[in-house]
CSV table of C-alpha atoms in Angstrom, one decimal:
chain,number,residue,atom,x,y,z
A,66,MET,CA,264.9,8.6,206.3
A,67,ILE,CA,261.9,10.7,207.5
A,68,MET,CA,260.6,13.6,205.4
A,69,GLY,CA,257.7,15.5,206.8
A,70,ASN,CA,255.5,14.7,209.8
A,71,PRO,CA,251.7,14.8,209.1
A,72,ARG,CA,249.3,14.6,212.0
A,73,ARG,CA,247.0,12.0,213.5
A,74,LEU,CA,244.1,11.3,215.7
A,75,ILE,CA,244.1,8.6,218.4
A,76,PRO,CA,241.6,5.7,217.9
A,77,THR,CA,240.2,3.5,220.6
A,78,THR,CA,238.0,1.0,218.8
A,79,PRO,CA,239.2,-1.9,216.7
A,80,TRP,CA,237.9,-0.7,213.4
A,81,SER,CA,239.1,2.9,213.9
A,82,LEU,CA,242.5,1.8,215.0
A,83,THR,CA,242.7,-0.5,212.0
A,84,LEU,CA,242.0,2.5,209.6
A,85,PHE,CA,244.4,4.6,211.6
A,86,LEU,CA,247.2,2.0,210.9
A,87,ILE,CA,246.3,1.6,207.3
A,88,LEU,CA,246.4,5.3,206.6
A,89,GLY,CA,249.8,5.7,208.1
A,90,CYS,CA,251.2,2.8,206.1
A,91,PHE,CA,250.2,4.3,202.8
A,92,ALA,CA,252.0,7.6,203.5
A,93,TRP,CA,255.2,5.9,204.4
A,94,ALA,CA,255.1,3.5,201.4
A,95,ALA,CA,254.7,6.5,199.1
A,96,ARG,CA,257.9,8.2,200.1
A,97,PRO,CA,261.0,8.2,197.9
A,98,ARG,CA,263.1,6.0,200.3
A,99,ARG,CA,262.0,2.5,201.0
A,100,GLY,CA,260.3,1.6,204.2
A,101,ARG,CA,256.6,1.1,205.1
A,102,TRP,CA,255.7,1.4,208.7
A,103,CYS,CA,254.2,4.7,209.4
A,104,PHE,CA,251.9,4.5,212.4
A,105,ALA,CA,253.7,7.5,213.7
A,106,HIS,CA,253.8,9.4,210.4
A,107,GLY,CA,250.5,8.9,208.7
A,108,PRO,CA,248.6,11.9,207.4
A,109,ARG,CA,245.5,13.6,208.8
A,110,ARG,CA,243.0,10.9,209.5
A,111,HIS,CA,239.8,9.8,211.0
A,112,GLY,CA,240.2,8.3,214.5
A,113,HIS,CA,238.4,8.2,217.8
A,114,ALA,CA,234.8,7.0,217.5
A,115,PHE,CA,233.8,7.6,221.2
A,116,ARG,CA,232.6,4.0,221.5
A,117,SER,CA,234.0,1.0,223.3
A,118,ALA,CA,235.5,-1.9,221.5
A,119,GLY,CA,232.5,-4.0,222.5
A,120,ASP,CA,230.1,-1.6,220.7
A,121,VAL,CA,231.6,-2.1,217.3
A,122,ARG,CA,231.1,-5.6,215.9
A,123,ALA,CA,230.4,-5.3,212.2
A,124,TRP,CA,231.7,-4.8,208.7
A,125,PHE,CA,233.3,-1.5,207.9
A,126,LEU,CA,234.3,0.2,204.6
A,127,LYS,CA,236.0,3.5,204.3
A,128,PRO,CA,237.4,5.6,201.4
A,129,MET,CA,240.5,7.7,202.2
A,130,TYR,CA,242.5,10.5,200.6
A,131,LEU,CA,246.1,11.3,201.5
A,132,ASN,CA,248.6,14.0,200.4
A,133,TYR,CA,252.3,14.0,201.0
A,134,HIS,CA,255.1,16.3,200.0
A,135,GLY,CA,258.7,16.1,201.1
A,136,SER,CA,262.3,16.6,200.0
A,137,VAL,CA,265.8,15.3,200.9
A,138,SER,CA,269.2,16.5,199.8
A,139,ALA,CA,271.3,13.4,200.6
A,140,GLN,CA,271.7,10.5,198.2
A,141,ILE,CA,269.1,7.7,198.6
A,142,PRO,CA,268.7,4.4,196.8
A,143,THR,CA,265.8,4.3,194.3
A,144,ALA,CA,264.6,2.0,191.5
A,145,ALA,CA,266.5,4.3,189.2
A,146,GLY,CA,269.7,4.0,191.2
A,147,LEU,CA,271.3,6.5,193.6
A,148,ALA,CA,269.4,9.8,193.7
A,149,GLY,CA,269.9,13.1,195.5
A,150,ASP,CA,268.2,16.4,196.0
A,151,VAL,CA,264.9,14.6,195.8
A,152,ASP,CA,261.6,16.4,195.8
A,153,ALA,CA,258.4,14.4,195.7
A,154,THR,CA,254.6,14.9,195.9
A,155,VAL,CA,252.2,12.0,196.3
A,156,ASN,CA,248.4,12.0,196.2
A,157,THR,CA,246.7,8.7,197.2
A,158,VAL,CA,243.1,7.5,197.3
A,159,ALA,CA,242.5,4.2,199.0
A,160,LEU,CA,239.6,1.9,200.0
A,161,ALA,CA,239.9,0.0,203.2
A,162,GLY,CA,237.5,-2.5,204.6
A,163,GLY,CA,237.2,-5.3,207.2
A,164,ARG,CA,235.3,-6.7,210.0
A,165,THR,CA,235.3,-6.8,213.8
A,166,PHE,CA,233.8,-10.0,215.2
A,167,GLU,CA,231.4,-10.2,218.1
A,168,THR,CA,232.8,-13.4,219.6
A,169,THR,CA,235.9,-12.7,221.7
A,170,ILE,CA,239.0,-15.0,221.8
A,171,LEU,CA,242.2,-15.5,223.8
A,172,GLY,CA,240.8,-14.2,227.1
A,173,GLY,CA,238.4,-11.6,225.8
A,174,ALA,CA,240.1,-10.1,222.8
A,175,HIS,CA,238.0,-8.6,220.0
A,176,TYR,CA,239.3,-9.8,216.7
A,177,THR,CA,239.5,-7.6,213.6
A,178,PHE,CA,240.8,-8.2,210.1
A,179,ALA,CA,241.2,-5.6,207.3
A,180,VAL,CA,242.6,-5.0,203.9
A,181,ALA,CA,243.2,-1.8,202.0
A,182,LEU,CA,244.3,-1.0,198.4
A,183,PRO,CA,245.7,2.4,197.4
A,184,TYR,CA,246.0,4.2,194.0
A,185,SER,CA,248.7,6.9,193.9
A,186,TRP,CA,249.8,9.7,191.7
A,187,CYS,CA,253.5,10.5,192.2
A,188,ASP,CA,255.4,13.5,191.0
A,189,ILE,CA,259.2,13.2,191.7
A,190,THR,CA,262.3,15.2,190.7
A,191,ALA,CA,265.9,14.2,191.6
A,192,ASN,CA,269.5,14.2,190.6
A,193,VAL,CA,270.1,10.6,189.4
A,194,GLN,CA,273.6,9.1,189.2
A,195,THR,CA,274.4,7.7,185.8
A,196,PRO,CA,277.7,6.5,184.1
A,197,ALA,CA,277.9,10.0,182.5
A,198,GLY,CA,277.4,11.7,185.9
A,199,SER,CA,274.5,13.3,187.7
A,200,VAL,CA,271.4,14.0,185.7
A,201,ARG,CA,268.4,16.0,186.8
A,202,ARG,CA,265.3,13.9,186.1
A,203,HIS,CA,261.6,14.4,186.5
A,204,ASN,CA,258.9,11.7,186.4
A,205,GLU,CA,255.2,11.4,187.0
A,206,VAL,CA,253.7,8.0,187.5
A,207,SER,CA,250.4,6.7,188.7
A,208,GLY,CA,249.1,3.2,189.5
A,209,LEU,CA,248.0,0.8,192.2
A,210,GLY,CA,250.0,0.7,195.4
A,211,ASP,CA,251.0,-2.2,197.6
A,212,LEU,CA,248.1,-4.1,199.3
A,213,THR,CA,248.0,-3.5,203.1
A,214,MET,CA,246.7,-6.5,205.0
A,215,LEU,CA,245.9,-6.8,208.7
A,216,PRO,CA,245.1,-10.5,209.1
A,217,MET,CA,245.3,-10.1,212.9
A,218,MET,CA,244.3,-7.3,215.2
A,219,LEU,CA,243.5,-8.2,218.7
A,220,ALA,CA,242.1,-5.7,221.2
A,221,TRP,CA,241.6,-6.5,224.9
A,222,LYS,CA,239.3,-3.9,226.5
A,223,THR,CA,239.2,-3.4,230.3
A,224,GLY,CA,237.7,-0.3,231.8
A,225,ASP,CA,239.4,2.8,230.3
A,226,TRP,CA,242.3,0.7,229.0
A,227,GLN,CA,242.8,-1.2,225.7
A,228,PHE,CA,245.7,-3.5,224.9
A,229,ASP,CA,246.5,-4.3,221.2
A,230,ALA,CA,248.4,-6.9,219.3
A,231,ILE,CA,248.5,-6.2,215.5
A,232,LEU,CA,250.2,-7.8,212.5
A,233,PRO,CA,250.3,-5.5,209.4
A,234,ILE,CA,251.6,-7.2,206.2
A,235,TYR,CA,252.4,-5.3,203.0
A,236,ALA,CA,252.3,-7.3,199.8
A,237,PRO,CA,254.2,-6.1,196.6
A,238,THR,CA,251.1,-5.7,194.4
A,239,GLY,CA,251.8,-2.1,193.4
A,240,ASN,CA,253.1,-0.7,190.1
A,241,TYR,CA,256.9,-1.1,190.0
A,242,GLU,CA,259.5,-0.8,187.3
A,243,LYS,CA,263.2,-1.0,187.8
A,244,GLY,CA,265.1,2.0,186.4
A,245,ARG,CA,262.1,4.3,186.8
A,246,LEU,CA,262.3,7.3,189.1
A,247,GLY,CA,259.2,7.0,191.2
A,248,ASN,CA,257.0,3.9,191.7
A,249,THR,CA,253.7,3.4,193.5
A,250,GLY,CA,254.8,0.0,194.7
A,251,LEU,CA,258.0,-1.1,196.5
A,252,ASN,CA,258.4,-4.6,195.1
A,253,TYR,CA,259.0,-6.4,198.4
A,254,TRP,CA,257.1,-7.8,201.4
A,255,THR,CA,257.1,-6.2,204.8
A,256,PHE,CA,256.0,-7.8,208.1
A,257,ASP,CA,255.4,-5.4,211.0
A,258,PRO,CA,254.2,-7.0,214.3
A,259,MET,CA,253.1,-4.4,216.7
A,260,VAL,CA,251.8,-4.1,220.3
A,261,GLY,CA,250.3,-1.1,222.1
A,262,VAL,CA,248.2,0.3,224.8
A,263,VAL,CA,245.4,2.9,224.7
A,264,TYR,CA,243.9,4.9,227.6
A,265,SER,CA,240.6,6.6,227.0
A,266,HIS,CA,238.8,8.4,229.9
A,267,LYS,CA,235.4,9.3,228.4
A,268,ALA,CA,234.2,11.4,231.4
A,269,SER,CA,237.2,13.9,231.1
A,270,GLY,CA,237.9,13.5,227.4
A,271,PHE,CA,241.5,12.6,228.0
A,272,ASN,CA,243.2,10.0,225.7
A,273,ALA,CA,246.7,8.6,225.4
A,274,MET,CA,248.3,6.0,223.2
A,275,LEU,CA,251.6,4.2,222.9
A,276,HIS,CA,252.4,1.6,220.2
A,277,GLY,CA,255.6,-0.1,219.0
A,278,GLY,CA,256.6,-2.4,216.2
A,279,TYR,CA,259.4,-4.1,214.5
A,280,ALA,CA,259.2,-4.0,210.6
A,281,MET,CA,261.0,-6.7,208.7
A,282,ASN,CA,261.5,-6.5,204.9
A,283,THR,CA,262.3,-9.1,202.2
A,284,GLU,CA,264.7,-8.4,199.4
A,285,ASN,CA,263.6,-6.6,196.2
A,286,PRO,CA,264.4,-9.2,193.6
A,287,ASP,CA,264.8,-6.6,190.8
A,288,THR,CA,267.4,-4.5,192.5
A,289,ASP,CA,269.0,-7.2,194.8
A,290,TYR,CA,268.4,-4.7,197.7
A,291,GLN,CA,267.1,-5.6,201.1
A,292,SER,CA,266.1,-2.8,203.5
A,293,GLY,CA,267.1,-3.3,207.1
A,294,SER,CA,264.7,-4.0,209.9
A,295,MET,CA,263.1,-1.0,211.7
A,296,LEU,CA,262.1,-0.4,215.3
A,297,HIS,CA,259.4,2.2,215.8
A,298,LEU,CA,257.5,3.8,218.7
A,299,GLU,CA,254.6,6.2,218.5
A,300,GLY,CA,252.7,8.0,221.1
A,301,VAL,CA,249.8,10.5,221.3
A,302,ILE,CA,248.3,12.5,224.2
A,303,GLN,CA,244.9,14.2,223.5
A,304,GLN,CA,242.2,16.2,225.1
A,305,PHE,CA,238.7,16.4,223.7
A,306,ILE,CA,236.8,19.6,224.4
A,307,PRO,CA,233.0,19.9,223.9
A,308,VAL,CA,232.2,22.7,221.3
A,309,GLY,CA,228.6,23.1,220.3
A,310,SER,CA,227.2,19.8,219.1
A,311,GLY,CA,230.7,18.4,218.5
A,312,PHE,CA,234.2,18.3,219.9
A,313,LEU,CA,237.6,20.0,219.5
A,314,ASN,CA,240.6,17.8,219.8
A,315,LEU,CA,244.0,19.2,220.9
A,316,GLY,CA,247.1,17.1,221.6
A,317,VAL,CA,250.7,16.3,221.2
A,318,GLU,CA,252.3,13.4,219.3
A,319,GLY,CA,255.7,11.9,219.3
A,320,PHE,CA,257.6,9.2,217.4
A,321,TYR,CA,260.9,7.4,217.5
A,322,PHE,CA,262.3,5.5,214.4
A,323,ASP,CA,265.5,3.4,214.4
A,324,GLN,CA,266.8,1.1,211.7
A,325,VAL,CA,268.5,-1.5,213.8
A,326,THR,CA,269.9,-3.7,211.0
A,327,GLY,CA,271.7,-2.4,207.9
A,328,ASP,CA,270.6,-2.6,204.3
A,329,SER,CA,272.1,-5.6,202.4
A,330,GLY,CA,272.4,-7.2,199.0
A,331,ALA,CA,274.3,-6.6,195.8
A,332,GLY,CA,272.3,-3.4,195.2
A,333,ALA,CA,273.2,-1.8,198.6
A,334,LYS,CA,275.8,0.6,197.1
A,335,LEU,CA,275.7,2.9,200.2
A,336,GLY,CA,276.4,0.1,202.7
A,337,ASP,CA,274.3,-0.2,205.8
A,338,PHE,CA,272.6,3.2,205.1
A,339,LYS,CA,270.9,3.2,208.6
A,340,GLY,CA,268.6,5.9,209.8
A,341,ARG,CA,267.2,7.2,213.0
A,342,THR,CA,264.8,10.0,213.9
A,343,VAL,CA,262.8,11.4,216.8
A,344,GLY,CA,260.0,13.9,216.5
A,345,VAL,CA,257.4,15.7,218.5
A,346,ASP,CA,254.5,17.7,217.0
A,347,ARG,CA,251.0,19.1,217.9
A,348,CYS,CA,247.8,17.7,216.5
A,349,TRP,CA,244.2,19.0,216.4
A,350,ALA,CA,240.9,18.1,214.8
A,351,THR,CA,237.2,18.8,215.1
A,352,CYS,CA,234.3,16.3,214.9
A,353,SER,CA,230.5,16.5,214.8
A,354,ARG,CA,227.8,13.9,215.4
A,355,LEU,CA,226.1,12.4,212.3
A,356,ALA,CA,222.4,11.4,212.1
A,357,THR,CA,223.5,7.8,212.4
A,358,ASN,CA,224.9,8.6,215.9
A,359,ARG,CA,228.4,8.2,214.7
A,360,TRP,CA,231.2,10.8,214.7
A,361,SER,CA,232.6,12.6,211.6
A,362,TRP,CA,236.1,14.0,211.8
A,363,ASN,CA,237.4,17.1,210.0
């Protein structure tokens, strides 16, 4: 179930693409219904660094802030049971870091690893089904979120093209309590292998990206609920326009999400509960050059 569609920038360096992935994952993990992959649905983010993959071979560390608000009228499974007319607001701060190595592997691929840990504040209101009937409940909860790990990100750079192979893994390290409406963790593992291609023409400022992945979830041992596997595709087309000492970025983004296997387990009271969504939206951003000869996005 998709609620809301924040915007993105397209990255073309290993470290910026890594942060791009991590940011998206946080937003999806914070939503009322389970599911993590969010490359297509991450919030506003830092992205394109205007440098080739071979230029970035070092450690990186980046703090991030995310805001999400969404609502859904249909019933959805939660840690508190079935809930409907859900309204949720999530604010998250996160610290992500990792390293891109100078030595290439597997035919010239630049190797990057990264980890990120979020802390979230959730405010959620919903009609929760109880033995006595539907009860309107409100809860505010804060705590650590699930650890995002990218043990493998490979980027093959050739001319204006970059080809990616990525393995995001989400560990159930976050704050979770069965029976509570709203949790900052999801209490299960997710493995989301992804492949993609990026085109960046520096002379004209034109950029395009297409990535796809297949997210697989383990069972939540507290609720006996296993979310189905999800196929997702995300694409962005952008144009960078010189403005003063910086750039204006204008573009269009699109995504496709399809839960290809049904939910299962004793806790799956709604059966398969599959979902599918397609979306297209505009995206824009500005950036300026810093004294360090890097780019700062707004």
